[in-house]
Structure formats: C-alpha cells, structure tokens
Amino acid sequence: MERRIAQYRPSNRPPAWERVADEVRNTIARAPPTTTYRARDLLTALTRIAVFADQQGHPVDARLWLDPAMIEHFTAIGCTDVGEASGRTTGLL
C-alpha cells in the first residue's frame, strides 16, 4: 500500500500537481486506507481539492484542504463536473 501511495500520479497531471503531491501522498498515507482501490479514491479526491485550493492561491496544507469551508467551496464552484450522486459515491460531495 505504501508503494502505491508513493507512486501515485493523477492521470491528467494538472500543473499544480508537483506543488501539492507530497502533501497529498503524506496525508493519505496517514489515513491508512485498507484497500488499493480506497487509496486510489482518496488520492484522487484529495488531489482534486488540493489542486483547486492551489489555483485559488491557498498554501499547500491538507488541514486547509479538508476544512469543511474549503470542501463546501470546492463542491460549489470547483467540482461542477461531478453530479451529486457521483460525488457522494466518490467522496467528493
């Protein structure tokens, strides 16, 4: 599991990825996901929020990314491509 988390890279490789990558990986590694599928889902969701926060000019800090206000802001304007049902399934909403 540790290797999978350490090697994770999003398929679309947003420009902000290099800035947020270490914090994303470290945060998910501390969560200890129980399956590789769960790890991937968590990495994907946190990457999306982290990239959004970076684009908004926020510092690289998972505590900020996971703050309820940031998640609410992300779901309102940064996650418009995910429908409500899909968002609940993936953990994005």
XYZ file of C-alpha atoms in Angstrom:
93
model
C 0.000 0.000 0.000
C 2.798 2.416 0.874
C 4.396 1.952 -2.542
C 1.113 2.547 -4.345
C 0.577 5.791 -2.441
C 4.176 6.911 -3.006
C 3.928 6.238 -6.751
C 0.504 7.822 -7.279
C 0.220 10.415 -10.015
C -3.115 11.694 -11.337
C -3.848 10.686 -14.900
C -4.371 14.284 -16.058
C -1.257 15.635 -14.246
C -2.500 19.171 -13.545
C 0.252 21.807 -13.389
C -0.261 22.209 -9.635
C 0.357 18.507 -9.003
C 4.086 18.919 -8.363
C 3.369 21.580 -5.730
C 0.750 19.543 -3.848
C 1.976 15.969 -4.470
C 3.954 15.392 -1.278
C 1.214 16.755 0.981
C -1.448 14.688 -0.802
C 0.580 11.488 -0.531
C 1.575 12.085 3.102
C -1.995 12.839 4.122
C -3.384 9.676 2.543
C -0.543 7.577 3.970
C -1.524 8.788 7.467
C -5.166 7.836 6.843
C -4.197 4.211 6.254
C -6.634 3.138 3.520
C -7.493 -0.545 3.767
C -7.511 -1.390 0.052
C -5.660 -0.156 -3.001
C -8.987 0.903 -4.503
C -9.788 3.002 -1.444
C -6.303 4.522 -1.540
C -6.790 5.478 -5.192
C -10.200 7.013 -4.451
C -8.822 9.034 -1.545
C -5.782 10.148 -3.533
C -7.970 11.213 -6.447
C -10.423 13.144 -4.274
C -7.742 14.892 -2.231
C -5.755 15.735 -5.366
C -8.779 17.462 -6.870
C -9.350 19.550 -3.743
C -5.613 20.289 -3.389
C -5.286 21.456 -6.997
C -8.408 23.593 -6.612
C -7.030 25.204 -3.441
C -3.690 25.822 -5.163
C -5.455 27.519 -8.070
C -7.258 29.715 -5.538
C -3.882 30.806 -4.108
C -4.045 28.831 -0.863
C -0.957 27.309 0.751
C -0.130 23.610 0.485
C -1.755 22.366 3.694
C -4.081 19.373 3.962
C -5.706 20.816 7.086
C -6.906 23.718 4.940
C -7.989 21.422 2.088
C -10.050 19.259 4.446
C -11.623 22.138 6.323
C -15.417 21.973 5.882
C -15.485 25.514 4.454
C -12.951 24.590 1.761
C -14.816 21.401 0.874
C -18.055 23.356 0.620
C -16.367 25.985 -1.577
C -14.847 23.248 -3.760
C -18.154 21.444 -4.227
C -19.908 24.711 -5.061
C -17.512 26.027 -7.703
C -14.589 23.658 -8.216
C -16.380 20.369 -8.690
C -19.064 21.231 -11.211
C -18.289 18.232 -13.432
C -19.390 15.733 -10.763
C -23.084 15.198 -10.188
C -24.437 14.970 -6.651
C -24.920 11.173 -6.704
C -21.453 10.579 -8.167
C -19.899 12.979 -5.703
C -21.331 11.114 -2.742
C -20.111 7.822 -4.188
C -16.548 9.045 -4.741
C -16.369 11.080 -1.568
C -16.187 14.413 -3.386
C -19.556 15.664 -2.126
